[in-house]
Amino acid sequence: MQSTPLAKKTTNSWLVSSWAIALIVALPILSVFYIALFPEENIWKHLYDTVLPVYIITTLKLLAGVGFLSVILGVGTAWLVTMCQFPGRRFFEWALLLPFAVPAYVIAYVYTDILEYSGPVQGFLRDLFGWQTPRDYWFPEIRSLGGAVTMLTLVLYPYIYLMSRAAFLEQSASLKDASRLLGCSPLQSFFRISLPIARPSIAVGLSLVSMETLNDFGTVDFFAVKSLSAGIFDTWLNMGNLGGAAQIASLMMIFVVFLIVGERMSRYKQQQFHNQDRFKALATYPLTKGKAALAFLACFVPLLAGFLIPVGLLLFYSLNYTKQFYTEDFQSHALHSFTLAISASVACLIIAVLLGYAQRLNPNKRSLKIAINFSSLGYALPGAVLALGVLVPLAHFDNSVDAFMRSHFDYSTGLLLSGTVFAVIFAYCVRFLAVSAGAVSSSLNKVTPSMDMASRSLGMTPMGTLLRVHLPLIKGGLLTSLLVVFVDCMKELPATLILRPFNYDTLATFVYQYASDQRLEQCALAALLIVAVGIVPVILLSRSIASSRDIKPA
């Protein structure tokens, strides 16, 4: 069907809109680099000579520790629940994703309350053995680099578990059968067949874990770990130097670029092509009683430490503060969280549909693919970096408008964008647009192009086709996108802390402030609400993965 001038004009308008969105999303990144290159007071040499080496070394140790432990937990548990038969396997298939719902800063506060010197664990040990002072015994320090590594691992390993389990389910059953016929044990088959084929997926999960580790602020701040994320806050808010903070933020973005490039190179070098025979049920290996008990413990311990203990303690604490749910302050914090999260998730969905449909209308436009990939960079930005990049251009806009109004009309406009709810929503959209765009694009790709051609042949415009054909067909993907972005916004802490208006607290900032002051009991109900909201997408993800392949006993 030949394109009419009107159709070409409509297609071009979608193309221009997509590029405009990409440039707006890229604005925070460009702002950070500009301030880093042209600071008002250049303290780079001072940072380099004093704290920067500590920030870099600590961040590298944090990334290495969390990455290593997350791979061990994620890959190991994914293989056990996918390929082995033991009591509780069906339960662990979805339960191992539950720590995903617990923000890292929440679990850090819980375990500090349990394991610190005045906590119940050390108190019990002192009573049991008659110890009097800390000099009488040794106990690992929870507020340390090792403690931060452990806390982050407990809530981030589900990324690798998720990717690994999906990869194991997609693998060819014939390859495993062939390895067994050639004399490989189940463990040898795992190392020689399953693990090499799953490496690209594991690399994707590891890159997500690393980016979330870089983004974390609540845990490293509470544990006094001098990472790059904590360094941005310290340089900006405590030292009052915006340029120095932007320079550290630029360094963090270089870390992110290395992570993205490394992950893509890993996938490129390890491409595996194999017959998936997805309609053939995947056979599982029965375990003996001893090995089945070990498999059960291997799956139960991460679930216990990453979800059951922290949630159980929060439930216990919240029993004494149930009346808090009806207080005006708590309802205000909850309303702020839900309002911001709903607004950002709807905005992300609209933008994601616009970008996804523009790509569908222009499938061969290389420039459009570049624009869409560029607009997805926000997810790789740590929250502290993103907040810095958002605040600077918005503040510049506010100051310019205020100066113009003062000089021409003798009227001060004050803060129009920065220091308002708009700044927080904008930051959420930049950070989580990639999540929404991925879900929408995946759903649109499943709609056959013949639907577009039939609609256009009946006289429908591109917008009419989108509204009357595509959106009803992909409503499942749209709801998934809304839900996942909503939960991510509810948990986001660093960007919210910096950009929120004065006296405008969310559940996340409320939990951070009270728990930092050693008042975990008073914010337990708020933390529990954040966790409860996060459980919903976890269950949906688990069901989606489990339904992708039939499994039968060997």
GROMACS .gro file of C-alpha atoms in nm, residues 65-391:
model
  327
   65GLY     CA    1   3.113  -0.873   4.685
   66VAL     CA    2   2.748  -0.825   4.597
   67GLY     CA    3   2.799  -0.955   4.244
   68PHE     CA    4   2.983  -1.270   4.353
   69LEU     CA    5   2.738  -1.365   4.628
   70SER     CA    6   2.434  -1.283   4.412
   71VAL     CA    7   2.561  -1.510   4.133
   72ILE     CA    8   2.618  -1.797   4.377
   73LEU     CA    9   2.273  -1.761   4.536
   74GLY     CA   10   2.080  -1.674   4.221
   75VAL     CA   11   2.224  -1.934   3.983
   76GLY     CA   12   2.239  -2.208   4.245
   77THR     CA   13   1.881  -2.174   4.364
   78ALA     CA   14   1.750  -2.127   4.007
   79TRP     CA   15   1.910  -2.456   3.897
   80LEU     CA   16   1.782  -2.642   4.202
   81VAL     CA   17   1.417  -2.539   4.164
   82THR     CA   18   1.424  -2.585   3.784
   83MET     CA   19   1.614  -2.913   3.745
   84CYS     CA   20   1.587  -3.100   4.077
   85GLN     CA   21   1.310  -3.276   4.269
   86PHE     CA   22   1.299  -3.211   4.644
   87PRO     CA   23   1.031  -3.123   4.901
   88GLY     CA   24   0.913  -2.763   4.870
   89ARG     CA   25   1.043  -2.706   4.518
   90ARG     CA   26   0.711  -2.569   4.390
   91PHE     CA   27   0.692  -2.330   4.684
   92PHE     CA   28   1.048  -2.203   4.636
   93GLU     CA   29   0.989  -2.138   4.264
   94TRP     CA   30   0.799  -1.820   4.353
   95ALA     CA   31   0.901  -1.768   4.717
   96LEU     CA   32   1.267  -1.710   4.624
   97LEU     CA   33   1.155  -1.391   4.448
   98LEU     CA   34   0.996  -1.245   4.763
   99PRO     CA   35   1.315  -1.065   4.884
  100PHE     CA   36   1.273  -0.863   4.564
  101ALA     CA   37   0.990  -0.678   4.741
  102VAL     CA   38   1.206  -0.564   5.035
  103PRO     CA   39   1.403  -0.240   4.979
  104ALA     CA   40   1.771  -0.274   5.070
  105TYR     CA   41   1.756   0.011   5.322
  106VAL     CA   42   1.465  -0.158   5.505
  107ILE     CA   43   1.651  -0.486   5.550
  108ALA     CA   44   1.960  -0.295   5.663
  109TYR     CA   45   1.761  -0.122   5.938
  110VAL     CA   46   1.605  -0.451   6.050
  111TYR     CA   47   1.930  -0.644   6.081
  112THR     CA   48   2.105  -0.356   6.253
  113ASP     CA   49   1.829  -0.357   6.510
  114ILE     CA   50   1.870  -0.733   6.559
  115LEU     CA   51   2.250  -0.767   6.550
  116GLU     CA   52   2.386  -0.449   6.708
  117TYR     CA   53   2.538  -0.454   7.060
  118SER     CA   54   2.212  -0.364   7.231
  119GLY     CA   55   2.009  -0.596   7.008
  120PRO     CA   56   1.844  -0.925   7.108
  121VAL     CA   57   2.108  -1.156   6.953
  122GLN     CA   58   2.409  -1.016   7.135
  123GLY     CA   59   2.201  -0.969   7.449
  124PHE     CA   60   2.106  -1.338   7.443
  125LEU     CA   61   2.469  -1.443   7.393
  126ARG     CA   62   2.586  -1.226   7.684
  127ASP     CA   63   2.322  -1.376   7.912
  128LEU     CA   64   2.401  -1.728   7.796
  129PHE     CA   65   2.779  -1.713   7.838
  130GLY     CA   66   2.807  -1.449   8.110
  131TRP     CA   67   2.993  -1.195   7.898
  132GLN     CA   68   2.998  -0.842   8.037
  133THR     CA   69   3.165  -0.612   7.781
  134PRO     CA   70   3.245  -0.620   7.408
  135ARG     CA   71   3.605  -0.709   7.499
  136ASP     CA   72   3.488  -1.046   7.631
  137TYR     CA   73   3.380  -1.177   7.290
  138TRP     CA   74   3.396  -1.115   6.917
  139PHE     CA   75   3.088  -1.049   6.707
  140PRO     CA   76   3.082  -0.939   6.340
  141GLU     CA   77   3.009  -0.569   6.294
  142ILE     CA   78   2.688  -0.530   6.097
  143ARG     CA   79   2.751  -0.164   6.012
  144SER     CA   80   3.049  -0.231   5.786
  145LEU     CA   81   3.137  -0.300   5.424
  146GLY     CA   82   3.076  -0.671   5.479
  147GLY     CA   83   2.738  -0.597   5.633
  148ALA     CA   84   2.641  -0.377   5.337
  149VAL     CA   85   2.747  -0.652   5.093
  150THR     CA   86   2.533  -0.906   5.280
  151MET     CA   87   2.225  -0.682   5.300
  152LEU     CA   88   2.238  -0.588   4.932
  153THR     CA   89   2.293  -0.950   4.829
  154LEU     CA   90   1.986  -1.067   5.021
  155VAL     CA   91   1.754  -0.839   4.822
  156LEU     CA   92   1.934  -0.826   4.484
  157TYR     CA   93   2.007  -1.194   4.414
  158PRO     CA   94   1.648  -1.235   4.273
  159TYR     CA   95   1.764  -1.043   3.964
  160ILE     CA   96   2.006  -1.324   3.879
  161TYR     CA   97   1.763  -1.592   4.000
  162LEU     CA   98   1.499  -1.450   3.766
  163MET     CA   99   1.726  -1.440   3.459
  164SER     CA  100   1.889  -1.776   3.533
  165ARG     CA  101   1.561  -1.959   3.587
  166ALA     CA  102   1.420  -1.819   3.264
  167ALA     CA  103   1.738  -1.928   3.081
  168PHE     CA  104   1.728  -2.279   3.228
  169LEU     CA  105   1.362  -2.318   3.129
  170GLU     CA  106   1.438  -2.211   2.771
  171GLN     CA  107   1.724  -2.456   2.723
  172SER     CA  108   1.694  -2.762   2.504
  173ALA     CA  109   1.590  -3.080   2.680
  174SER     CA  110   1.762  -3.279   2.403
  175LEU     CA  111   2.103  -3.135   2.497
  176LYS     CA  112   2.059  -3.245   2.857
  177ASP     CA  113   1.941  -3.589   2.748
  178ALA     CA  114   2.247  -3.622   2.523
  179SER     CA  115   2.483  -3.522   2.805
  180ARG     CA  116   2.330  -3.786   3.032
  181LEU     CA  117   2.363  -4.052   2.762
  182LEU     CA  118   2.732  -3.962   2.731
  183GLY     CA  119   2.782  -4.031   3.102
  184CYS     CA  120   2.752  -3.686   3.261
  185SER     CA  121   2.606  -3.665   3.610
  186PRO     CA  122   2.342  -3.395   3.675
  187LEU     CA  123   2.612  -3.172   3.828
  188GLN     CA  124   2.849  -3.227   3.533
  189SER     CA  125   2.562  -3.154   3.295
  190PHE     CA  126   2.502  -2.828   3.481
  191PHE     CA  127   2.863  -2.708   3.451
  192ARG     CA  128   2.919  -2.831   3.094
  193ILE     CA  129   2.579  -2.761   2.934
  194SER     CA  130   2.337  -2.550   3.138
  195LEU     CA  131   2.578  -2.293   3.282
  196PRO     CA  132   2.761  -2.203   2.956
  197ILE     CA  133   2.431  -2.160   2.771
  198ALA     CA  134   2.287  -1.946   3.053
  199ARG     CA  135   2.591  -1.717   3.079
  200PRO     CA  136   2.444  -1.433   2.867
  201SER     CA  137   2.131  -1.424   3.085
  202ILE     CA  138   2.342  -1.438   3.401
  203ALA     CA  139   2.547  -1.146   3.266
  204VAL     CA  140   2.228  -0.942   3.221
  205GLY     CA  141   2.121  -1.019   3.577
  206LEU     CA  142   2.466  -0.935   3.711
  207SER     CA  143   2.466  -0.598   3.535
  208LEU     CA  144   2.126  -0.517   3.691
  209VAL     CA  145   2.257  -0.618   4.035
  210SER     CA  146   2.564  -0.398   3.986
  211MET     CA  147   2.358  -0.096   3.879
  212GLU     CA  148   2.125  -0.135   4.176
  213THR     CA  149   2.430  -0.161   4.402
  214LEU     CA  150   2.564   0.164   4.261
  215ASN     CA  151   2.223   0.325   4.309
  216ASP     CA  152   2.190   0.228   4.675
  217PHE     CA  153   2.220   0.512   4.924
  218GLY     CA  154   2.012   0.415   5.227
  219THR     CA  155   2.221   0.108   5.315
  220VAL     CA  156   2.567   0.256   5.257
  221ASP     CA  157   2.472   0.575   5.436
  222PHE     CA  158   2.333   0.392   5.740
  223PHE     CA  159   2.636   0.161   5.753
  224ALA     CA  160   2.880   0.452   5.700
  225VAL     CA  161   3.026   0.287   5.390
  226LYS     CA  162   3.213   0.545   5.183
  227SER     CA  163   3.088   0.457   4.835
  228LEU     CA  164   3.055   0.691   4.537
  229SER     CA  165   2.681   0.728   4.601
  230ALA     CA  166   2.743   0.841   4.959
  231GLY     CA  167   3.023   1.065   4.830
  232ILE     CA  168   2.782   1.260   4.609
  233PHE     CA  169   2.558   1.338   4.906
  234ASP     CA  170   2.854   1.427   5.127
  235THR     CA  171   3.018   1.657   4.870
  236TRP     CA  172   2.696   1.827   4.769
  237LEU     CA  173   2.502   1.860   5.093
  238ASN     CA  174   2.775   1.863   5.358
  239MET     CA  175   3.057   2.038   5.168
  240GLY     CA  176   2.817   2.257   4.968
  241ASN     CA  177   3.002   2.199   4.640
  242LEU     CA  178   2.774   2.117   4.348
  243GLY     CA  179   3.059   2.092   4.096
  244GLY     CA  180   3.245   1.835   4.305
  245ALA     CA  181   2.929   1.627   4.341
  246ALA     CA  182   2.878   1.642   3.963
  247GLN     CA  183   3.235   1.524   3.908
  248ILE     CA  184   3.180   1.222   4.135
  249ALA     CA  185   2.848   1.162   3.956
  250SER     CA  186   3.028   1.166   3.620
  251LEU     CA  187   3.268   0.907   3.753
  252MET     CA  188   2.971   0.691   3.857
  253MET     CA  189   2.828   0.718   3.506
  254ILE     CA  190   3.160   0.592   3.369
  255PHE     CA  191   3.118   0.290   3.598
  256VAL     CA  192   2.769   0.240   3.454
  257VAL     CA  193   2.897   0.263   3.095
  258PHE     CA  194   3.158  -0.004   3.170
  259LEU     CA  195   2.886  -0.227   3.317
  260ILE     CA  196   2.659  -0.187   3.013
  261VAL     CA  197   2.941  -0.238   2.762
  262GLY     CA  198   3.073  -0.537   2.955
  263GLU     CA  199   2.730  -0.697   2.968
  264ARG     CA  200   2.670  -0.651   2.595
  265MET     CA  201   3.017  -0.776   2.502
  266SER     CA  202   2.960  -1.079   2.722
  267ARG     CA  203   2.636  -1.159   2.541
  268TYR     CA  204   2.793  -1.096   2.198
  269LYS     CA  205   3.092  -1.323   2.263
  270GLN     CA  206   2.882  -1.599   2.415
  271GLN     CA  207   2.597  -1.629   2.168
  272GLN     CA  208   2.450  -1.976   2.189
  273PHE     CA  209   2.220  -2.121   1.928
  274HIS     CA  210   2.037  -2.439   2.012
  275ASN     CA  211   1.712  -2.617   1.948
  276GLN     CA  212   1.487  -2.511   2.234
  277ASP     CA  213   1.223  -2.783   2.170
  278ARG     CA  214   0.997  -2.583   2.401
  279PHE     CA  215   0.705  -2.820   2.354
  280LYS     CA  216   0.904  -3.104   2.507
  281ALA     CA  217   0.864  -3.111   2.883
  282LEU     CA  218   1.182  -3.051   3.080
  283ALA     CA  219   1.286  -3.351   3.289
  284THR     CA  220   1.397  -3.298   3.651
  285TYR     CA  221   1.643  -3.500   3.858
  286PRO     CA  222   1.524  -3.677   4.177
  287LEU     CA  223   1.748  -3.616   4.479
  288THR     CA  224   1.827  -3.857   4.760
  289LYS     CA  225   1.712  -3.768   5.113
  290GLY     CA  226   2.043  -3.613   5.215
  291LYS     CA  227   2.082  -3.408   4.898
  292ALA     CA  228   1.714  -3.311   4.907
  293ALA     CA  229   1.760  -3.176   5.261
  294LEU     CA  230   2.064  -2.974   5.149
  295ALA     CA  231   1.870  -2.840   4.849
  296PHE     CA  232   1.583  -2.741   5.077
  297LEU     CA  233   1.823  -2.555   5.309
  298ALA     CA  234   1.999  -2.387   5.016
  299CYS     CA  235   1.665  -2.242   4.906
  300PHE     CA  236   1.520  -2.177   5.249
  301VAL     CA  237   1.813  -1.981   5.397
  302PRO     CA  238   1.800  -1.693   5.141
  303LEU     CA  239   1.422  -1.677   5.180
  304LEU     CA  240   1.450  -1.679   5.560
  305ALA     CA  241   1.721  -1.414   5.576
  306GLY     CA  242   1.595  -1.198   5.290
  307PHE     CA  243   1.222  -1.198   5.358
  308LEU     CA  244   1.083  -1.398   5.651
  309ILE     CA  245   1.302  -1.250   5.928
  310PRO     CA  246   1.277  -0.882   5.823
  311VAL     CA  247   0.906  -0.900   5.746
  312GLY     CA  248   0.838  -1.097   6.064
  313LEU     CA  249   1.018  -0.837   6.276
  314LEU     CA  250   0.836  -0.552   6.102
  315LEU     CA  251   0.506  -0.725   6.170
  316PHE     CA  252   0.600  -0.768   6.537
  317TYR     CA  253   0.697  -0.402   6.572
  318SER     CA  254   0.393  -0.275   6.386
  319LEU     CA  255   0.155  -0.451   6.627
  320ASN     CA  256   0.232  -0.183   6.883
  321TYR     CA  257   0.171   0.096   6.631
  322THR     CA  258  -0.143  -0.017   6.451
  323LYS     CA  259  -0.316   0.307   6.549
  324GLN     CA  260  -0.052   0.492   6.350
  325PHE     CA  261  -0.232   0.382   6.035
  326TYR     CA  262  -0.516   0.620   6.118
  327THR     CA  263  -0.300   0.922   6.199
  328GLU     CA  264  -0.298   1.221   5.968
  329ASP     CA  265   0.081   1.212   5.918
  330PHE     CA  266   0.091   0.846   5.814
  331GLN     CA  267  -0.198   0.886   5.573
  332SER     CA  268  -0.031   1.195   5.430
  333HIS     CA  269   0.295   1.006   5.369
  334ALA     CA  270   0.106   0.717   5.210
  335LEU     CA  271  -0.097   0.955   4.993
  336HIS     CA  272   0.221   1.130   4.876
  337SER     CA  273   0.384   0.796   4.788
  338PHE     CA  274   0.082   0.666   4.600
  339THR     CA  275   0.024   0.998   4.420
  340LEU     CA  276   0.383   1.023   4.301
  341ALA     CA  277   0.400   0.656   4.202
  342ILE     CA  278   0.068   0.660   4.012
  343SER     CA  279   0.151   0.986   3.833
  344ALA     CA  280   0.497   0.864   3.730
  345SER     CA  281   0.377   0.520   3.622
  346VAL     CA  282   0.099   0.669   3.404
  347ALA     CA  283   0.340   0.922   3.252
  348CYS     CA  284   0.596   0.646   3.184
  349LEU     CA  285   0.326   0.433   3.022
  350ILE     CA  286   0.211   0.713   2.790
  351ILE     CA  287   0.569   0.791   2.687
  352ALA     CA  288   0.651   0.422   2.642
  353VAL     CA  289   0.347   0.372   2.415
  354LEU     CA  290   0.448   0.676   2.212
  355LEU     CA  291   0.804   0.548   2.167
  356GLY     CA  292   0.702   0.189   2.100
  357TYR     CA  293   0.438   0.282   1.842
  358ALA     CA  294   0.672   0.528   1.671
  359GLN     CA  295   0.922   0.246   1.629
  360ARG     CA  296   0.646   0.022   1.491
  361LEU     CA  297   0.555   0.289   1.234
  362ASN     CA  298   0.924   0.342   1.143
  363PRO     CA  299   1.086  -0.002   1.182
  364ASN     CA  300   1.380   0.079   0.953
  365LYS     CA  301   1.466   0.421   1.098
  366ARG     CA  302   1.810   0.379   1.257
  367SER     CA  303   1.793   0.728   1.409
  368LEU     CA  304   1.472   0.635   1.589
  369LYS     CA  305   1.630   0.324   1.740
  370ILE     CA  306   1.917   0.538   1.866
  371ALA     CA  307   1.671   0.786   2.019
  372ILE     CA  308   1.476   0.510   2.195
  373ASN     CA  309   1.794   0.348   2.328
  374PHE     CA  310   1.910   0.691   2.444
  375SER     CA  311   1.585   0.749   2.632
  376SER     CA  312   1.641   0.422   2.821
  377LEU     CA  313   1.971   0.534   2.973
  378GLY     CA  314   1.796   0.679   3.276
  379TYR     CA  315   1.749   0.335   3.431
  380ALA     CA  316   2.125   0.297   3.448
  381LEU     CA  317   2.165   0.625   3.639
  382PRO     CA  318   2.198   0.598   4.018
  383GLY     CA  319   1.929   0.793   4.199
  384ALA     CA  320   2.173   1.045   4.345
  385VAL     CA  321   2.319   1.119   4.000
  386LEU     CA  322   1.974   1.149   3.850
  387ALA     CA  323   1.857   1.390   4.121
  388LEU     CA  324   2.158   1.610   4.059
  389GLY     CA  325   2.097   1.608   3.684
  390VAL     CA  326   1.728   1.691   3.724
  391LEU     CA  327   1.766   1.966   3.981
   0.00000   0.00000   0.00000
